CSV table of N, CA and C in Angstrom, one decimal:
chain,number,residue,atom,x,y,z
A,1,MET,N,200.0,-59.4,20.1
A,1,MET,CA,199.3,-60.1,19.1
A,1,MET,C,197.8,-59.4,19.0
A,2,GLU,N,197.6,-59.2,17.8
A,2,GLU,CA,196.2,-58.5,17.6
A,2,GLU,C,195.2,-59.7,17.1
A,3,ARG,N,194.1,-59.5,17.7
A,3,ARG,CA,193.0,-60.4,17.5
A,3,ARG,C,192.1,-60.0,16.4
A,4,GLU,N,191.9,-60.9,15.3
A,4,GLU,CA,190.8,-60.6,14.3
A,4,GLU,C,189.5,-60.4,14.8
A,5,ILE,N,188.9,-59.4,14.6
A,5,ILE,CA,187.6,-59.0,14.8
A,5,ILE,C,186.6,-59.5,13.7
A,6,LYS,N,185.8,-60.5,14.0
A,6,LYS,CA,184.8,-60.9,13.0
A,6,LYS,C,183.6,-61.4,13.7
A,7,PHE,N,182.4,-61.3,12.8
A,7,PHE,CA,181.1,-61.6,13.2
A,7,PHE,C,180.5,-62.4,12.3
A,8,LYS,N,179.5,-63.1,12.9
A,8,LYS,CA,178.5,-64.0,12.0
A,8,LYS,C,177.2,-63.5,12.5
A,9,PHE,N,176.2,-63.5,11.7
A,9,PHE,CA,174.9,-63.0,12.0
A,9,PHE,C,173.9,-64.2,12.3
A,10,ILE,N,172.9,-64.2,13.2
A,10,ILE,CA,171.8,-65.0,13.3
A,10,ILE,C,170.8,-64.6,12.5
A,11,ILE,N,170.3,-65.6,11.6
A,11,ILE,CA,169.0,-65.4,10.8
A,11,ILE,C,167.8,-66.2,11.4
A,12,ASP,N,166.7,-65.5,11.9
A,12,ASP,CA,165.6,-66.1,12.2
A,12,ASP,C,165.8,-67.1,13.4
A,13,ASN,N,166.7,-66.6,14.2
A,13,ASN,CA,167.0,-67.3,15.6
A,13,ASN,C,167.6,-68.6,15.4
A,14,LYS,N,167.9,-69.1,14.2
A,14,LYS,CA,168.2,-70.5,14.0
A,14,LYS,C,169.3,-70.8,13.0
A,15,HIS,N,169.7,-69.7,12.1
A,15,HIS,CA,170.7,-70.0,11.1
A,15,HIS,C,171.9,-69.0,11.3
A,16,ILE,N,173.0,-69.4,10.9
A,16,ILE,CA,174.2,-68.6,11.0
A,16,ILE,C,174.7,-68.0,9.6
A,17,SER,N,175.1,-66.8,9.3
A,17,SER,CA,175.5,-66.3,8.2
A,17,SER,C,177.0,-66.7,8.0
A,18,LYS,N,177.6,-66.4,6.8
A,18,LYS,CA,179.0,-66.3,6.7
A,18,LYS,C,179.5,-65.3,7.5
A,19,GLU,N,180.8,-65.3,7.7
A,19,GLU,CA,181.5,-64.2,8.6
A,19,GLU,C,181.8,-63.1,7.9
A,20,TYR,N,181.9,-62.0,8.5
A,20,TYR,CA,182.3,-60.8,7.8
A,20,TYR,C,183.3,-60.1,8.9
A,21,THR,N,184.4,-59.6,8.3
A,21,THR,CA,185.3,-58.9,9.2
A,21,THR,C,184.8,-57.5,9.6
A,22,LEU,N,185.3,-57.0,10.7
A,22,LEU,CA,185.0,-55.5,11.0
A,22,LEU,C,185.3,-54.5,10.0
A,23,ASP,N,186.3,-54.8,9.2
A,23,ASP,CA,186.7,-53.8,8.1
A,23,ASP,C,185.5,-53.9,7.0
A,24,GLU,N,185.0,-55.1,6.8
A,24,GLU,CA,184.0,-55.3,5.8
A,24,GLU,C,182.7,-54.6,6.4
A,25,ILE,N,182.4,-54.9,7.5
A,25,ILE,CA,181.2,-54.2,8.2
A,25,ILE,C,181.3,-52.7,7.9
A,26,ILE,N,182.4,-52.1,8.3
A,26,ILE,CA,182.7,-50.7,8.2
A,26,ILE,C,182.6,-50.1,6.8
A,27,LYS,N,183.7,-50.7,6.1
A,27,LYS,CA,183.9,-50.1,4.7
A,27,LYS,C,182.8,-50.3,3.7
A,28,GLU,N,182.2,-51.7,3.8
A,28,GLU,CA,181.2,-52.0,2.7
A,28,GLU,C,179.9,-51.8,3.2
A,29,GLY,N,179.5,-51.2,4.5
A,29,GLY,CA,178.3,-51.2,5.0
A,29,GLY,C,177.4,-52.3,5.0
A,30,ILE,N,178.0,-53.4,5.6
A,30,ILE,CA,177.1,-54.5,5.8
A,30,ILE,C,176.0,-54.2,6.6
A,31,TYR,N,174.7,-54.8,5.9
A,31,TYR,CA,173.4,-54.4,6.6
A,31,TYR,C,172.6,-55.6,6.4
A,32,GLU,N,171.5,-55.6,6.9
A,32,GLU,CA,170.5,-56.7,7.0
A,32,GLU,C,170.2,-57.3,5.6
A,33,GLU,N,169.9,-56.5,4.8
A,33,GLU,CA,169.4,-56.8,3.3
A,33,GLU,C,170.6,-57.6,2.7
A,34,LYS,N,171.9,-57.0,2.8
A,34,LYS,CA,173.1,-57.6,2.1
A,34,LYS,C,173.5,-58.9,3.0
A,35,ILE,N,173.2,-59.1,4.1
A,35,ILE,CA,173.4,-60.4,4.8
A,35,ILE,C,172.5,-61.4,4.2
A,36,LEU,N,171.2,-61.2,4.1
A,36,LEU,CA,170.1,-62.1,3.6
A,36,LEU,C,170.5,-62.5,2.2
A,37,GLN,N,170.9,-61.3,1.3
A,37,GLN,CA,171.4,-61.7,0.0
A,37,GLN,C,172.4,-62.7,-0.1
A,38,ASP,N,173.4,-62.4,0.7
A,38,ASP,CA,174.7,-63.3,0.8
A,38,ASP,C,174.2,-64.7,1.0
A,39,ILE,N,173.2,-64.8,1.9
A,39,ILE,CA,172.8,-66.2,2.3
A,39,ILE,C,172.1,-66.8,1.2
A,40,GLU,N,171.1,-66.1,0.7
A,40,GLU,CA,170.4,-66.6,-0.4
A,40,GLU,C,171.1,-67.0,-1.5
A,41,SER,N,172.2,-66.2,-2.0
A,41,SER,CA,172.9,-66.4,-3.2
A,41,SER,C,173.8,-67.6,-3.0
A,42,GLY,N,174.0,-68.2,-1.7
A,42,GLY,CA,174.7,-69.4,-1.3
A,42,GLY,C,173.8,-70.6,-1.5
A,43,CYS,N,172.5,-70.6,-1.8
A,43,CYS,CA,171.6,-71.6,-2.1
A,43,CYS,C,171.7,-72.1,-3.5
A,44,ASP,N,171.7,-73.2,-3.7
A,44,ASP,CA,171.9,-73.7,-5.0
A,44,ASP,C,170.4,-74.3,-5.6
A,45,GLY,N,170.3,-74.8,-6.7
A,45,GLY,CA,169.0,-75.3,-7.2
A,45,GLY,C,168.4,-76.3,-6.3
A,46,ASN,N,169.2,-76.8,-5.5
A,46,ASN,CA,168.7,-78.2,-4.9
A,46,ASN,C,168.2,-77.8,-3.5
A,47,SER,N,168.2,-76.4,-3.2
A,47,SER,CA,167.7,-75.8,-2.0
A,47,SER,C,168.7,-76.2,-0.9
A,48,THR,N,169.9,-76.3,-1.1
A,48,THR,CA,171.0,-76.5,-0.1
A,48,THR,C,171.9,-75.4,0.0
A,49,CYS,N,172.4,-75.0,1.1
A,49,CYS,CA,173.2,-73.8,1.2
A,49,CYS,C,174.6,-74.3,1.3
A,50,GLN,N,175.5,-73.3,0.7
A,50,GLN,CA,177.0,-73.6,0.7
A,50,GLN,C,177.7,-72.7,1.7
A,51,ILE,N,177.1,-71.8,2.3
A,51,ILE,CA,177.7,-71.0,3.2
A,51,ILE,C,178.0,-71.5,4.5
A,52,ASN,N,179.3,-71.8,5.0
A,52,ASN,CA,179.6,-72.1,6.5
A,52,ASN,C,178.7,-73.3,6.9
A,53,GLY,N,178.4,-74.2,6.1
A,53,GLY,CA,177.6,-75.3,6.5
A,53,GLY,C,176.1,-75.0,6.7
A,54,PHE,N,175.8,-73.8,6.4
A,54,PHE,CA,174.4,-73.4,6.5
A,54,PHE,C,173.5,-74.3,5.5
A,55,CYS,N,172.5,-75.0,6.1
A,55,CYS,CA,171.7,-75.9,5.2
A,55,CYS,C,170.3,-75.9,5.5
A,56,ASP,N,169.6,-76.6,4.5
A,56,ASP,CA,168.2,-77.0,4.9
A,56,ASP,C,167.5,-75.7,4.7
A,57,CYS,N,168.0,-74.7,3.7
A,57,CYS,CA,167.2,-73.5,3.7
A,57,CYS,C,166.3,-73.9,2.5
A,58,ASP,N,165.3,-73.0,2.4
A,58,ASP,CA,164.3,-73.1,1.3
A,58,ASP,C,164.6,-72.0,0.1
A,59,GLY,N,165.7,-71.3,0.4
A,59,GLY,CA,166.2,-70.3,-0.6
A,59,GLY,C,165.3,-68.9,-0.7
A,60,ASP,N,164.3,-68.9,0.2
A,60,ASP,CA,163.4,-67.8,0.2
A,60,ASP,C,163.6,-67.1,1.5
A,61,PHE,N,164.3,-66.0,1.6
A,61,PHE,CA,164.5,-65.2,2.7
A,61,PHE,C,163.8,-63.9,2.9
A,62,GLU,N,162.8,-63.8,2.0
A,62,GLU,CA,162.2,-62.6,1.9
A,62,GLU,C,161.5,-62.2,3.3
A,63,ASN,N,161.0,-63.1,4.0
A,63,ASN,CA,160.2,-62.9,5.2
A,63,ASN,C,161.3,-63.0,6.4
A,64,SER,N,162.4,-63.3,6.2
A,64,SER,CA,163.6,-63.5,7.1
A,64,SER,C,164.1,-62.2,7.8
A,65,GLU,N,164.8,-62.4,8.9
A,65,GLU,CA,165.3,-61.1,9.5
A,65,GLU,C,166.6,-61.6,10.3
A,66,VAL,N,167.6,-60.5,10.4
A,66,VAL,CA,168.8,-60.6,11.2
A,66,VAL,C,168.3,-60.6,12.6
A,67,THR,N,168.5,-61.7,13.6
A,67,THR,CA,167.9,-61.6,14.9
A,67,THR,C,169.1,-61.6,16.0
A,68,GLY,N,170.3,-61.6,15.5
A,68,GLY,CA,171.4,-61.3,16.5
A,68,GLY,C,172.8,-61.5,15.6
A,69,ARG,N,173.9,-61.3,16.4
A,69,ARG,CA,175.0,-61.4,15.9
A,69,ARG,C,176.1,-62.2,17.0
A,70,ILE,N,176.9,-62.9,16.5
A,70,ILE,CA,178.1,-63.6,17.3
A,70,ILE,C,179.4,-63.2,16.9
A,71,GLN,N,180.3,-63.0,17.9
A,71,GLN,CA,181.6,-62.6,17.6
A,71,GLN,C,182.7,-63.6,17.7
A,72,TYR,N,183.7,-63.6,16.9
A,72,TYR,CA,184.7,-64.5,17.0
A,72,TYR,C,185.6,-64.3,18.2
A,73,THR,N,186.0,-65.2,18.9
A,73,THR,CA,186.8,-65.1,20.1
A,73,THR,C,188.2,-64.7,20.0
A,74,GLY,N,188.6,-65.0,18.8
A,74,GLY,CA,190.3,-64.7,18.7
A,74,GLY,C,190.9,-66.1,18.7
A,75,LEU,N,190.1,-67.2,19.3
A,75,LEU,CA,190.7,-68.4,19.7
A,75,LEU,C,190.2,-69.7,18.8
A,76,LYS,N,191.1,-70.6,18.8
A,76,LYS,CA,190.6,-71.9,18.1
A,76,LYS,C,190.6,-72.9,19.0
A,77,ASP,N,189.9,-74.1,18.5
A,77,ASP,CA,189.9,-75.2,19.3
A,77,ASP,C,190.9,-76.2,18.9
A,78,LYS,N,190.8,-77.4,19.5
A,78,LYS,CA,192.1,-78.3,19.3
A,78,LYS,C,192.0,-78.8,17.8
A,79,ASN,N,191.1,-78.6,17.0
A,79,ASN,CA,191.0,-79.0,15.7
A,79,ASN,C,191.3,-77.8,14.8
A,80,ASP,N,191.7,-76.6,15.3
A,80,ASP,CA,191.9,-75.4,14.6
A,80,ASP,C,190.7,-74.8,14.1
A,81,LYS,N,189.5,-75.0,14.6
A,81,LYS,CA,188.3,-74.5,14.3
A,81,LYS,C,188.1,-73.2,15.1
A,82,GLU,N,187.7,-72.0,14.4
A,82,GLU,CA,187.4,-70.8,15.2
A,82,GLU,C,186.2,-71.1,16.1
A,83,ILE,N,186.6,-70.3,17.2
A,83,ILE,CA,185.4,-70.4,18.3
A,83,ILE,C,184.6,-69.0,18.4
A,84,TYR,N,183.2,-69.2,18.3
A,84,TYR,CA,182.5,-67.9,18.4
A,84,TYR,C,181.5,-68.0,19.5
A,85,GLU,N,181.0,-66.9,20.0
A,85,GLU,CA,180.0,-66.7,20.9
A,85,GLU,C,178.9,-67.7,20.5
A,86,GLY,N,178.2,-68.4,21.5
A,86,GLY,CA,177.3,-69.2,21.1
A,86,GLY,C,177.7,-70.8,20.8
A,87,ASP,N,178.9,-71.0,20.6
A,87,ASP,CA,179.5,-72.2,20.3
A,87,ASP,C,179.2,-73.1,21.5
A,88,ILE,N,179.0,-74.5,21.2
A,88,ILE,CA,179.1,-75.5,22.4
A,88,ILE,C,180.4,-76.2,22.2
A,89,VAL,N,181.2,-76.1,23.3
A,89,VAL,CA,182.5,-76.6,23.4
A,89,VAL,C,182.4,-77.9,24.3
A,90,ARG,N,183.2,-78.8,24.1
A,90,ARG,CA,183.6,-79.9,24.9
A,90,ARG,C,184.9,-79.6,25.5
A,91,HIS,N,185.1,-79.6,27.0
A,91,HIS,CA,186.3,-79.2,27.6
A,91,HIS,C,186.8,-80.4,28.4
A,92,LYS,N,187.9,-81.0,28.0
A,92,LYS,CA,188.6,-81.9,28.9
A,92,LYS,C,189.9,-81.3,29.5
A,93,THR,N,189.8,-81.3,30.8
A,93,THR,CA,191.2,-80.6,31.4
A,93,THR,C,192.3,-81.5,31.3
A,94,TYR,N,193.3,-80.9,30.8
A,94,TYR,CA,194.6,-81.5,30.6
A,94,TYR,C,195.0,-82.5,31.7
A,95,GLY,N,195.4,-83.8,31.4
A,95,GLY,CA,195.6,-84.7,32.5
A,95,GLY,C,194.5,-85.3,33.5
A,96,TYR,N,193.3,-84.9,33.1
A,96,TYR,CA,192.3,-85.6,33.9
A,96,TYR,C,191.2,-86.1,32.9
A,97,SER,N,190.5,-87.0,33.3
A,97,SER,CA,189.4,-87.6,32.4
A,97,SER,C,188.2,-86.9,32.6
A,98,VAL,N,188.0,-85.9,33.4
A,98,VAL,CA,186.6,-85.3,33.4
A,98,VAL,C,186.3,-84.3,32.2
A,99,VAL,N,185.2,-84.5,31.6
A,99,VAL,CA,184.8,-83.8,30.4
A,99,VAL,C,183.6,-82.9,30.7
A,100,LYS,N,183.7,-81.7,30.4
A,100,LYS,CA,182.6,-80.8,30.7
A,100,LYS,C,182.1,-80.1,29.3
A,101,THR,N,180.8,-79.9,29.2
A,101,THR,CA,180.4,-79.2,28.0
A,101,THR,C,179.7,-77.9,28.4
A,102,GLY,N,180.0,-76.8,27.6
A,102,GLY,CA,179.4,-75.7,27.9
A,102,GLY,C,179.3,-74.7,26.8
A,103,VAL,N,178.7,-73.4,26.8
A,103,VAL,CA,178.4,-72.5,25.9
A,103,VAL,C,179.2,-71.3,26.1
A,104,VAL,N,179.9,-70.8,24.9
A,104,VAL,CA,180.7,-69.7,25.0
A,104,VAL,C,180.0,-68.5,25.0
A,105,ARG,N,180.4,-67.6,26.0
A,105,ARG,CA,179.6,-66.3,26.3
A,105,ARG,C,180.7,-65.3,26.5
A,106,TRP,N,180.3,-64.1,26.4
A,106,TRP,CA,181.1,-62.8,26.5
A,106,TRP,C,180.6,-62.4,28.0
A,107,ILE,N,181.5,-62.1,28.7
A,107,ILE,CA,181.2,-61.6,30.2
A,107,ILE,C,181.7,-60.1,30.3
A,108,ASP,N,180.7,-59.3,30.2
A,108,ASP,CA,181.1,-58.0,30.2
A,108,ASP,C,181.9,-57.5,31.4
A,109,ASN,N,181.6,-57.7,32.5
A,109,ASN,CA,182.2,-57.2,33.6
A,109,ASN,C,183.5,-57.9,33.9
A,110,GLU,N,183.9,-58.9,33.3
A,110,GLU,CA,185.2,-59.5,33.2
A,110,GLU,C,186.0,-59.2,31.9
A,111,THR,N,185.3,-58.6,30.9
A,111,THR,CA,185.9,-58.3,29.6
A,111,THR,C,186.6,-59.5,29.1
A,112,ARG,N,186.0,-60.6,29.0
A,112,ARG,CA,186.7,-62.0,28.4
A,112,ARG,C,185.6,-62.8,27.9
A,113,PHE,N,185.9,-63.7,27.1
A,113,PHE,CA,185.1,-65.0,26.8
A,113,PHE,C,185.4,-66.0,27.8
A,114,THR,N,184.3,-66.8,28.1
A,114,THR,CA,184.4,-67.9,29.0
A,114,THR,C,183.4,-68.9,28.4
A,115,PHE,N,183.2,-70.1,29.1
A,115,PHE,CA,182.1,-70.9,28.7
A,115,PHE,C,181.4,-71.3,29.9
A,116,ASP,N,180.1,-71.2,29.9
A,116,ASP,CA,179.3,-71.7,31.0
A,116,ASP,C,179.1,-73.1,30.8
A,117,VAL,N,179.4,-73.9,31.8
A,117,VAL,CA,179.2,-75.4,31.9
A,117,VAL,C,177.7,-75.6,32.0
A,118,ILE,N,177.2,-76.6,31.1
A,118,ILE,CA,175.9,-76.7,31.1
A,118,ILE,C,175.5,-77.6,32.3
A,119,GLY,N,174.3,-77.1,33.0
A,119,GLY,CA,173.8,-77.7,34.1
A,119,GLY,C,174.4,-77.2,35.4
A,120,THR,N,175.4,-76.3,35.3
A,120,THR,CA,176.0,-75.7,36.5
A,120,THR,C,176.1,-74.2,36.5
A,121,ASN,N,176.6,-73.6,37.5
A,121,ASN,CA,176.9,-72.2,37.5
A,121,ASN,C,178.5,-71.9,37.3
A,122,GLU,N,179.2,-73.0,36.8
A,122,GLU,CA,180.6,-73.0,36.6
A,122,GLU,C,180.9,-72.3,35.4
A,123,LYS,N,181.9,-71.3,35.5
A,123,LYS,CA,182.3,-70.7,34.2
A,123,LYS,C,183.8,-71.1,34.0
A,124,LEU,N,184.3,-71.6,32.8
A,124,LEU,CA,185.7,-71.8,32.6
A,124,LEU,C,186.4,-71.0,31.4
A,125,LEU,N,187.6,-70.8,31.4
A,125,LEU,CA,188.3,-70.2,30.4
A,125,LEU,C,188.3,-71.2,29.1
A,126,ILE,N,188.3,-70.6,27.9
A,126,ILE,CA,188.5,-71.4,26.8
A,126,ILE,C,190.0,-71.7,26.5
A,127,ASP,N,190.5,-73.0,26.2
A,127,ASP,CA,191.8,-73.2,26.1
A,127,ASP,C,192.0,-74.1,24.7
A,128,GLU,N,193.2,-74.4,24.5
A,128,GLU,CA,193.5,-75.3,23.2
A,128,GLU,C,193.0,-76.6,23.2
A,129,TYR,N,192.5,-77.2,24.4
A,129,TYR,CA,192.2,-78.6,24.5
A,129,TYR,C,190.6,-78.7,24.2
A,130,ASP,N,190.0,-77.4,24.1
A,130,ASP,CA,188.6,-77.6,23.8
A,130,ASP,C,188.2,-77.9,22.4
A,131,GLU,N,186.9,-78.4,22.3
A,131,GLU,CA,186.5,-78.8,20.9
A,131,GLU,C,185.2,-78.5,20.8
A,132,VAL,N,184.9,-77.6,19.6
A,132,VAL,CA,183.6,-77.0,19.2
A,132,VAL,C,182.8,-78.3,18.8
A,133,ILE,N,181.7,-78.5,19.3
A,133,ILE,CA,180.7,-79.6,18.8
A,133,ILE,C,179.4,-79.1,18.2
A,134,GLY,N,179.2,-77.9,18.2
A,134,GLY,CA,178.0,-77.2,17.6
A,134,GLY,C,177.9,-75.8,18.1
A,135,ASN,N,176.6,-75.3,17.9
A,135,ASN,CA,176.3,-73.8,18.4
A,135,ASN,C,174.9,-74.1,18.9
A,136,ILE,N,174.5,-73.1,19.6
A,136,ILE,CA,173.2,-73.0,20.4
A,136,ILE,C,172.0,-72.7,19.3
A,137,TYR,N,172.3,-72.1,18.1
A,137,TYR,CA,171.3,-71.8,16.9
A,137,TYR,C,171.0,-73.1,16.2
A,138,GLU,N,172.1,-73.5,15.7
A,138,GLU,CA,171.9,-74.6,14.8
A,138,GLU,C,171.8,-76.1,15.4
A,139,ASN,N,172.3,-76.2,16.7
A,139,ASN,CA,172.2,-77.5,17.4
A,139,ASN,C,171.7,-77.4,18.6
A,140,PRO,N,170.5,-76.8,18.9
A,140,PRO,CA,170.0,-76.6,20.4
A,140,PRO,C,169.7,-77.9,21.1
A,141,GLU,N,169.7,-79.0,20.4
A,141,GLU,CA,169.5,-80.3,21.0
A,141,GLU,C,170.6,-80.6,21.8
A,142,LEU,N,171.9,-80.1,21.5
A,142,LEU,CA,172.9,-80.5,22.1
A,142,LEU,C,173.0,-80.0,23.7
A,143,LEU,N,172.2,-79.0,24.0
A,143,LEU,CA,172.1,-78.4,25.2
A,143,LEU,C,171.3,-79.4,26.2
A,144,ASN,N,170.3,-79.9,25.6
A,144,ASN,CA,169.6,-80.8,26.5
A,144,ASN,C,170.5,-82.2,26.6
A,145,LYS,N,171.0,-82.7,25.5
A,145,LYS,CA,171.6,-84.1,25.4
A,145,LYS,C,172.9,-84.0,26.5
A,146,GLU,N,173.5,-82.8,26.4
A,146,GLU,CA,174.9,-82.7,27.2
A,146,GLU,C,174.6,-82.3,28.7
A,147,SER,N,173.5,-81.8,29.0
A,147,SER,CA,173.1,-81.4,30.4
A,147,SER,C,172.7,-82.6,31.2
A,148,LYS,N,172.4,-83.8,30.5
A,148,LYS,CA,172.0,-84.9,31.3
A,148,LYS,C,172.8,-85.8,32.1
């Protein structure tokens, strides 16, 4: 089974762009100005954005910049939502009542995605029982809330 390779881009360390496939990035030459134009065009007259839930934008990205990128893991959560790097997931081990919350990360030396359990050094594999509850860019408050 081939994994679909997709990316989203981080704008000003707090907002996430729409997704772009690897083919789009290569063939269409997706670059910073294009990403910002796509986001700006998603804003309507009421200054709300319609791209992937991206909202509260002022419609002016003239001084904005792409500050990072996140990759699709190729996996979906229990609600069929795609899981990306930087997503905050809630993990319940099948058959147990223990719930853990963590952040999805790529581990280079293991060549796989895992999630780091908040407040510990524990790393878990992502599975179909996990649930995406936010991400570190748009919902940083979940990191503090979930680690208490």
